[in-house]
PDB file of C-alpha atoms in Angstrom:
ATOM      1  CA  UNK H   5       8.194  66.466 146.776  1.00  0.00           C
ATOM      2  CA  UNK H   6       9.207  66.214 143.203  1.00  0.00           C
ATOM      3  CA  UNK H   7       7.935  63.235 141.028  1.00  0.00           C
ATOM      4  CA  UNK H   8       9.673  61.569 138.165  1.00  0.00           C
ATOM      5  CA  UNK H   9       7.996  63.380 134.558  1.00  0.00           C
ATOM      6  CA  UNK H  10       7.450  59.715 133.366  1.00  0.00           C
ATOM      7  CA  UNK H  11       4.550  59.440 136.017  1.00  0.00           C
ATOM      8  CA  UNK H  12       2.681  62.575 134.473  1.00  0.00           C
ATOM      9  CA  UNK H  13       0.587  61.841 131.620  1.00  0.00           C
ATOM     10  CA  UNK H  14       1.728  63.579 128.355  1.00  0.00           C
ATOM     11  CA  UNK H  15      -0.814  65.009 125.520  1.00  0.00           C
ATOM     12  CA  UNK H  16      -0.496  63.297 122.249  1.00  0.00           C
ATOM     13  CA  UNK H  17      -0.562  65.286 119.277  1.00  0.00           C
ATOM     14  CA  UNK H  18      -2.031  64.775 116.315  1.00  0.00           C
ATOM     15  CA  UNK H  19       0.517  65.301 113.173  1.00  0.00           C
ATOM     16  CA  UNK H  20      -1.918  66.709 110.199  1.00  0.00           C
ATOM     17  CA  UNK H  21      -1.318  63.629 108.473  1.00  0.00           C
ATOM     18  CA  UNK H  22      -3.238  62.061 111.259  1.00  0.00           C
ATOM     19  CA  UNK H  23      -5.630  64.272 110.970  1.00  0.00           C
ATOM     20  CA  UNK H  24      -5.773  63.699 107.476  1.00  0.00           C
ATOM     21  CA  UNK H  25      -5.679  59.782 108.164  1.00  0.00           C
ATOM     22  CA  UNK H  26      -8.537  59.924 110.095  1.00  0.00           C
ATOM     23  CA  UNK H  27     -10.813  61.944 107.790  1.00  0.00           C
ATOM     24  CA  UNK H  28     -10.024  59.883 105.444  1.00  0.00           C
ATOM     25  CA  UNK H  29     -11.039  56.645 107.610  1.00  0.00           C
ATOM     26  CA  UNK H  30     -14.138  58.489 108.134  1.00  0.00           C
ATOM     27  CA  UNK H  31     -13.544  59.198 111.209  1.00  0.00           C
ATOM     28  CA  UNK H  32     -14.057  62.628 110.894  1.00  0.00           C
ATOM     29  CA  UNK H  33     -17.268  63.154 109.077  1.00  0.00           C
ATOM     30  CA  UNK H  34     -17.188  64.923 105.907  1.00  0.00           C
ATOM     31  CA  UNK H  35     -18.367  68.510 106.671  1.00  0.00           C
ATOM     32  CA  UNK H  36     -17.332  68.202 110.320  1.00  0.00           C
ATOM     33  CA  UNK H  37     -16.937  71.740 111.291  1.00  0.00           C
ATOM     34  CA  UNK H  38     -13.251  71.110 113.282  1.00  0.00           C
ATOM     35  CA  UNK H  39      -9.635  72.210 112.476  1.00  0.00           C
ATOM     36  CA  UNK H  40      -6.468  71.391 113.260  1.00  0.00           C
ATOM     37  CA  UNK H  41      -4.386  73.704 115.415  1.00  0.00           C
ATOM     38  CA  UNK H  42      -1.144  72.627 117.347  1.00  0.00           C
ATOM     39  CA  UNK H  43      -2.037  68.984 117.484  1.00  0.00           C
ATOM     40  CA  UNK H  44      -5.383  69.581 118.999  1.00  0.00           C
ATOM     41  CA  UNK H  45      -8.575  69.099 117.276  1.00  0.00           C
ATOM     42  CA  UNK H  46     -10.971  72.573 118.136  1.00  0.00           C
ATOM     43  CA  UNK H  47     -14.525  72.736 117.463  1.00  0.00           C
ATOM     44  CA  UNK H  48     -15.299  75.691 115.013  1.00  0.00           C
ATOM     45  CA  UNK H  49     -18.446  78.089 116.030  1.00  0.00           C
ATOM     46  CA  UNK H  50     -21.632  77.505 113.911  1.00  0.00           C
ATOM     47  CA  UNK H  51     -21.979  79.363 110.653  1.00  0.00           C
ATOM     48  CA  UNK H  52     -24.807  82.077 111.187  1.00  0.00           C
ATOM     49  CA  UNK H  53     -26.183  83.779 108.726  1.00  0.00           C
ATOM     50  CA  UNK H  54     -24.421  87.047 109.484  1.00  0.00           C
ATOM     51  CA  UNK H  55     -21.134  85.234 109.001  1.00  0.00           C
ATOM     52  CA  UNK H  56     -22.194  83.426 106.197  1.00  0.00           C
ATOM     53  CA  UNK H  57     -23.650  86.503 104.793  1.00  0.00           C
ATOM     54  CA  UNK H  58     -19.956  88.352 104.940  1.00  0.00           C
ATOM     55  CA  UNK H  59     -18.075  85.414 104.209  1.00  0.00           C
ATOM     56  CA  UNK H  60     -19.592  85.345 100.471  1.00  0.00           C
ATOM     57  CA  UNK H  61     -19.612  89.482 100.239  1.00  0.00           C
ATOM     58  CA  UNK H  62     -15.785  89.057 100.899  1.00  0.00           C
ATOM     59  CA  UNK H  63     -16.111  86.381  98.228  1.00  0.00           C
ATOM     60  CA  UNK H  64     -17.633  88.371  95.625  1.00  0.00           C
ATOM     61  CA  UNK H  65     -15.039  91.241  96.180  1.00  0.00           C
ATOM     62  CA  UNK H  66     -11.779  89.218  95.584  1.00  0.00           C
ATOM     63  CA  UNK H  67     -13.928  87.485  92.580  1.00  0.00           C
ATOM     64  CA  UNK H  68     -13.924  90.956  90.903  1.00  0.00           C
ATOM     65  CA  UNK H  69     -10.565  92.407  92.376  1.00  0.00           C
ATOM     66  CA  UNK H  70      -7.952  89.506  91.797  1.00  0.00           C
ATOM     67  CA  UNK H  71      -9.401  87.927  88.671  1.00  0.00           C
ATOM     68  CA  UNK H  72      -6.938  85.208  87.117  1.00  0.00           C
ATOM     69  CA  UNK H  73      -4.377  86.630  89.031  1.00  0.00           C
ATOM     70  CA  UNK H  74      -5.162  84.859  92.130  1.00  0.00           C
ATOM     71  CA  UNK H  75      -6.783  81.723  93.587  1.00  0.00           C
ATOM     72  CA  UNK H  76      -9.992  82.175  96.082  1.00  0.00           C
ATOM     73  CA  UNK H  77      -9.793  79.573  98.616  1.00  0.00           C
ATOM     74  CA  UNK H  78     -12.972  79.360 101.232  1.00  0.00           C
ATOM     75  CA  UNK H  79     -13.229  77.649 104.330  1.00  0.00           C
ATOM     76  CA  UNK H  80     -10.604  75.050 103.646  1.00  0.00           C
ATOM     77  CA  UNK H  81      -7.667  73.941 104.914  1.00  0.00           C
ATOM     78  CA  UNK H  82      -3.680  75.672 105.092  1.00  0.00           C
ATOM     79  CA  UNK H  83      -0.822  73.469 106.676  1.00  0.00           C
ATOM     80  CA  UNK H  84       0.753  75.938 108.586  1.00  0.00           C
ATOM     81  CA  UNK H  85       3.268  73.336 109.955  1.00  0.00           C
ATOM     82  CA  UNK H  86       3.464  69.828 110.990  1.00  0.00           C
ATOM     83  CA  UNK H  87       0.560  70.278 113.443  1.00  0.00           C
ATOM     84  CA  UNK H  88      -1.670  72.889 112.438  1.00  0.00           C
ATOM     85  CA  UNK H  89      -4.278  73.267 109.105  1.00  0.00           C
ATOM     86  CA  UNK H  90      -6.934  75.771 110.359  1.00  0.00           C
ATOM     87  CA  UNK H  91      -9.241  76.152 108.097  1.00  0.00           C
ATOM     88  CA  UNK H  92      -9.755  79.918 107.426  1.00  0.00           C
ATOM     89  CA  UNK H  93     -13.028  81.444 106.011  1.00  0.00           C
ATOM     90  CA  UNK H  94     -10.979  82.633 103.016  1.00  0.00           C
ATOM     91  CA  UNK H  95      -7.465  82.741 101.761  1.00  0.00           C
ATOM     92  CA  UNK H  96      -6.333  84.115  98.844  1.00  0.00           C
ATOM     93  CA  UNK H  97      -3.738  82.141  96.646  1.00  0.00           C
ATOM     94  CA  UNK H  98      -0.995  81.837  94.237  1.00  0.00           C
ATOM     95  CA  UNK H  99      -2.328  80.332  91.198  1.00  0.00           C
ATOM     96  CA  UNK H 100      -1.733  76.920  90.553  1.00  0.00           C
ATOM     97  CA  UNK H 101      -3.064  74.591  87.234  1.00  0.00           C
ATOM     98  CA  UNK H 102      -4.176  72.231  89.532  1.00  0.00           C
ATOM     99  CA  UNK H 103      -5.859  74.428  92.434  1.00  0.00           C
ATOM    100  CA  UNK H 104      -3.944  72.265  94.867  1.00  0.00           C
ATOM    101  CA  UNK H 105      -5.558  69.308  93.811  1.00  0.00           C
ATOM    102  CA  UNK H 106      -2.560  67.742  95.376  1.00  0.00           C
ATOM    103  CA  UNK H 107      -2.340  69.318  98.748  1.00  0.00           C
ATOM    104  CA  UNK H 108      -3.285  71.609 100.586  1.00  0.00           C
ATOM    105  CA  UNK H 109      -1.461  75.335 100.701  1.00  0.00           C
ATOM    106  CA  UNK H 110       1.294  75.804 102.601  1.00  0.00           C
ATOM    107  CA  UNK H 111       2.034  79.613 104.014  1.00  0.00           C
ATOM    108  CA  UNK H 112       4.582  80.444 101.083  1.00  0.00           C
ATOM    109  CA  UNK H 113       1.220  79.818  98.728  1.00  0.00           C
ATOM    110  CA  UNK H 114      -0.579  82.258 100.545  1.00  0.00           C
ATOM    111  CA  UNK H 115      -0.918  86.149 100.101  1.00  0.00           C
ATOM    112  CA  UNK H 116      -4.053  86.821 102.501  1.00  0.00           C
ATOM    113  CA  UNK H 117      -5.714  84.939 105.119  1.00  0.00           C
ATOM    114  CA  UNK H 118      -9.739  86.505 106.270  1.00  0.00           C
ATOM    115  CA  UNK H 119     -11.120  85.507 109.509  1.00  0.00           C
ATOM    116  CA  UNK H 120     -15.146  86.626 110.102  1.00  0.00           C
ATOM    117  CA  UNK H 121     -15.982  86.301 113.417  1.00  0.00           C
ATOM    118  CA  UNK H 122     -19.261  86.692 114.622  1.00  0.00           C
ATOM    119  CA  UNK H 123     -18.395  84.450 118.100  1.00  0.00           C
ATOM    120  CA  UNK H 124     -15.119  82.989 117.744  1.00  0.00           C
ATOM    121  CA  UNK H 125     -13.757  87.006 117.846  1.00  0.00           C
ATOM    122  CA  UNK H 126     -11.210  86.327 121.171  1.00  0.00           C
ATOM    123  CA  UNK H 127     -10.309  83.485 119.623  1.00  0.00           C
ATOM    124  CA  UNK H 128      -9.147  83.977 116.124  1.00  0.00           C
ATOM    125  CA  UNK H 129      -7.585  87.102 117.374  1.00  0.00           C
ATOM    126  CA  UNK H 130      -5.457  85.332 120.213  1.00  0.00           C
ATOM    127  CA  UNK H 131      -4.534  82.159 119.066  1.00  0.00           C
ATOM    128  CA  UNK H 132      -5.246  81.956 115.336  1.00  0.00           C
ATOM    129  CA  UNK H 133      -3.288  85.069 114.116  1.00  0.00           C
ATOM    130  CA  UNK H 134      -0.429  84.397 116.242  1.00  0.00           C
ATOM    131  CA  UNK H 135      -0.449  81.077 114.359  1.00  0.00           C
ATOM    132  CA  UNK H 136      -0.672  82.914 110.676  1.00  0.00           C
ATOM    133  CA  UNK H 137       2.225  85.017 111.760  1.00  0.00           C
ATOM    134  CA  UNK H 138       4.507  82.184 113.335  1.00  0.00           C
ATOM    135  CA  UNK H 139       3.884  80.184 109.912  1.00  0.00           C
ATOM    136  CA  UNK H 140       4.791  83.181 107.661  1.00  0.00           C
ATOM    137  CA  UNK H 141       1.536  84.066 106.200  1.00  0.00           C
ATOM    138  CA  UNK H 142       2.246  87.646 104.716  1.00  0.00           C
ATOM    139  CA  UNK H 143      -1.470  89.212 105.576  1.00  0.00           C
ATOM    140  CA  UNK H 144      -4.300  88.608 107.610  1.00  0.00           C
ATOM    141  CA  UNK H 145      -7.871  90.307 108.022  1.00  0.00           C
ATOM    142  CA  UNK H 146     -10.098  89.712 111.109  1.00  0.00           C
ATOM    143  CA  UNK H 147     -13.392  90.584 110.354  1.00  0.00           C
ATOM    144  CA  UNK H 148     -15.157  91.693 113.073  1.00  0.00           C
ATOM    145  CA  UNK H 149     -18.831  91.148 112.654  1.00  0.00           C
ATOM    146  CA  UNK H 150     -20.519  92.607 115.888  1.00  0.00           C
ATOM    147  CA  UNK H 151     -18.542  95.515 115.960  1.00  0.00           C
ATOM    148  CA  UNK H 152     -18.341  96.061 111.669  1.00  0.00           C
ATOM    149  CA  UNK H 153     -14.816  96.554 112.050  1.00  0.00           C
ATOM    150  CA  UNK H 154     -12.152  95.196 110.180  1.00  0.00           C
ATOM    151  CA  UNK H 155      -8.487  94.435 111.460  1.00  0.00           C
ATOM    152  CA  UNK H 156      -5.858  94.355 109.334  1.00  0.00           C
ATOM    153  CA  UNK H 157      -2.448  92.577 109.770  1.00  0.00           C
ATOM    154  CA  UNK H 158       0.729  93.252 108.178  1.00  0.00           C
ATOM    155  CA  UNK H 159       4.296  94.075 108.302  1.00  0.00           C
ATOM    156  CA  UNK H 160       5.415  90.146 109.065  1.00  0.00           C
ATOM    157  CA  UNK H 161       8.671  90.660 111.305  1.00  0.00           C
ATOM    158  CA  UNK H 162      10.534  87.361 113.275  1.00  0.00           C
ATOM    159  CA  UNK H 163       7.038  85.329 113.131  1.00  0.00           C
ATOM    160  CA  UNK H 164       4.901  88.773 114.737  1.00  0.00           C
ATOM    161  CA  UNK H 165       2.563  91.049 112.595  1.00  0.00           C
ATOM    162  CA  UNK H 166       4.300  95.025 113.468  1.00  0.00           C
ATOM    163  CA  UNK H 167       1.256  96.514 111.589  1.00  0.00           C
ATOM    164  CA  UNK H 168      -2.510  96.830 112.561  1.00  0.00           C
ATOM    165  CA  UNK H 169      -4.733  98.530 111.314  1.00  0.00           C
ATOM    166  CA  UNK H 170      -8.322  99.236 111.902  1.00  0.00           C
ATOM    167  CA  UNK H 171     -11.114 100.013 109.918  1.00  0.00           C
ATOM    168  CA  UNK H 172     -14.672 100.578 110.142  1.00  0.00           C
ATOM    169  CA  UNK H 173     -17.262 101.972 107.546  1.00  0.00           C
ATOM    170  CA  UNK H 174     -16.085 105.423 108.292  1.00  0.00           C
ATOM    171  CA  UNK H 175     -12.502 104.343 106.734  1.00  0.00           C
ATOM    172  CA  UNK H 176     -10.856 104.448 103.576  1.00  0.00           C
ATOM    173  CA  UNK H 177     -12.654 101.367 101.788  1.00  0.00           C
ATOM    174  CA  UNK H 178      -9.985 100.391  99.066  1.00  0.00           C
ATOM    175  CA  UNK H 179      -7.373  98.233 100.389  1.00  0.00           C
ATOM    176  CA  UNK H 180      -4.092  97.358  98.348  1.00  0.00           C
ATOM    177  CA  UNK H 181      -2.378  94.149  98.883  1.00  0.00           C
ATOM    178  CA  UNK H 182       0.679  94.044 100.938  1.00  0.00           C
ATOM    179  CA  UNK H 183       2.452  91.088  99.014  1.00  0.00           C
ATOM    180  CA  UNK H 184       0.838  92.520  95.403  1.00  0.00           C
ATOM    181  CA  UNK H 185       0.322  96.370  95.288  1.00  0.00           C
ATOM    182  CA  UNK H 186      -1.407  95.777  92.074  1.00  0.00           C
ATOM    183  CA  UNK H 187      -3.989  94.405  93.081  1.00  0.00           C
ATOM    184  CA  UNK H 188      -6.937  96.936  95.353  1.00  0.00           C
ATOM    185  CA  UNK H 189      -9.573  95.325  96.907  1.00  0.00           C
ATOM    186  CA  UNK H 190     -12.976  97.955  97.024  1.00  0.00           C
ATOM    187  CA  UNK H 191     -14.595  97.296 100.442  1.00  0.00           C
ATOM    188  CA  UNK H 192     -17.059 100.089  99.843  1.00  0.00           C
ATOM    189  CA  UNK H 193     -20.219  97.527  99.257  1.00  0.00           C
ATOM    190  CA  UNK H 194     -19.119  95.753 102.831  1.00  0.00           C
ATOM    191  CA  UNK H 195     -19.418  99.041 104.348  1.00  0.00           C
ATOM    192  CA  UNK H 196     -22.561 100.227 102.341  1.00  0.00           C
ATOM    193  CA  UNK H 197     -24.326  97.347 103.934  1.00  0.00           C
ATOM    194  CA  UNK H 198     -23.718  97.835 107.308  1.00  0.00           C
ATOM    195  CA  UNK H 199     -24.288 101.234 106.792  1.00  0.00           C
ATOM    196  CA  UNK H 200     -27.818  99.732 105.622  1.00  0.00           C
ATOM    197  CA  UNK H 201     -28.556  97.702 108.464  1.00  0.00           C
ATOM    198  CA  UNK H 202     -27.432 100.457 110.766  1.00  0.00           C
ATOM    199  CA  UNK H 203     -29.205 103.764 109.691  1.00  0.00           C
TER     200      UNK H 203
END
């Protein structure tokens, strides 16, 4: 027996300007740890130290490698489209005076997206770089903190990544841009510490 589809219930999605809305109501406590992604609102895993701990070596590395040149954005939000704004743990940006005082980044603003997983690893792989490369976003690195790998996406073709990449501390440790050649990120003093807590 078929029924009519007006006697199933239907998800509503939330637009990110409803999801704006309601932070800005309050609703959604300031430092909530939640994202946006395809109208749902997802929990985000806890911050351990591990991930904290690689989130600001990343940090310090694209301090020192892009200079003025580029924009470090961590752990906020990217409108990927009208019903997604993860909130990656950090993105790498075409400069603007205001550092998007205004709003939030959009995918053509963005030259590198970095994921650290420490729990979330299925996850952000599945569901969250399939997203990047459906919005456009040019590059993406999945850090991958129990195995001290790192995953590299590139080679954007009809909303899929073509290229990946692997690396691990036995890998070549400086890593060019794909959207700005110039610039070569030196991943050497990731690897040296995991080297460190592994010998």
């Amino acid at each position: 027996m078929s029924f009519p589809a007006k006697n199933f219930p239907h998800k509503h999605l939330l637009s990110v300007s409803d999801y704006q809305r309601m932070s800005s109501a309050g609703i959604l406590p300031e430092g909530s740890r939640v994202e946006l992604i395809e109208g749902e609102i997802i929990d985000m895993a806890p911050i351990g130290s591990q991930h904290a701990s690689f989130v600001m070596q990343f940090n310090h590395l694209f301090m020192t490698a892009v200079a003025d040149k580029l924009q470090v954005s961590v752990q906020n939000p990217i409108v990927l489209n009208t019903y997604s704004a993860p909130e990656p743990d950090l993105a790498l940006l075409r400069p603007r005076p205001d550092f998007y005082r205004d709003q939030h980044p959009l995918p053509e603003d963005v030259v590198l997206v970095v994921e650290v997983a420490e729990s979330s690893m299925a996850y952000d792989r599945d569901v969250k770089i399939s997203l990047y490369a459906a919005a456009g976003v040019a590059e993406v690195w999945l850090f991958d903190v129990s195995e001290s790998r790192l995953t590299r996406y590139t080679g954007l073709t009809t909303g899929k990544y073509s290229q990946i990449d692997r690396l691990d501390q036995n890998s070549d440790s400086d890593l060019e841009l794909n959207a700005m050649p110039e610039i070569r990120v030196n991943l050497s003093m990731l690897f040296a510490t995991i080297n460190n807590e592994t010998g």
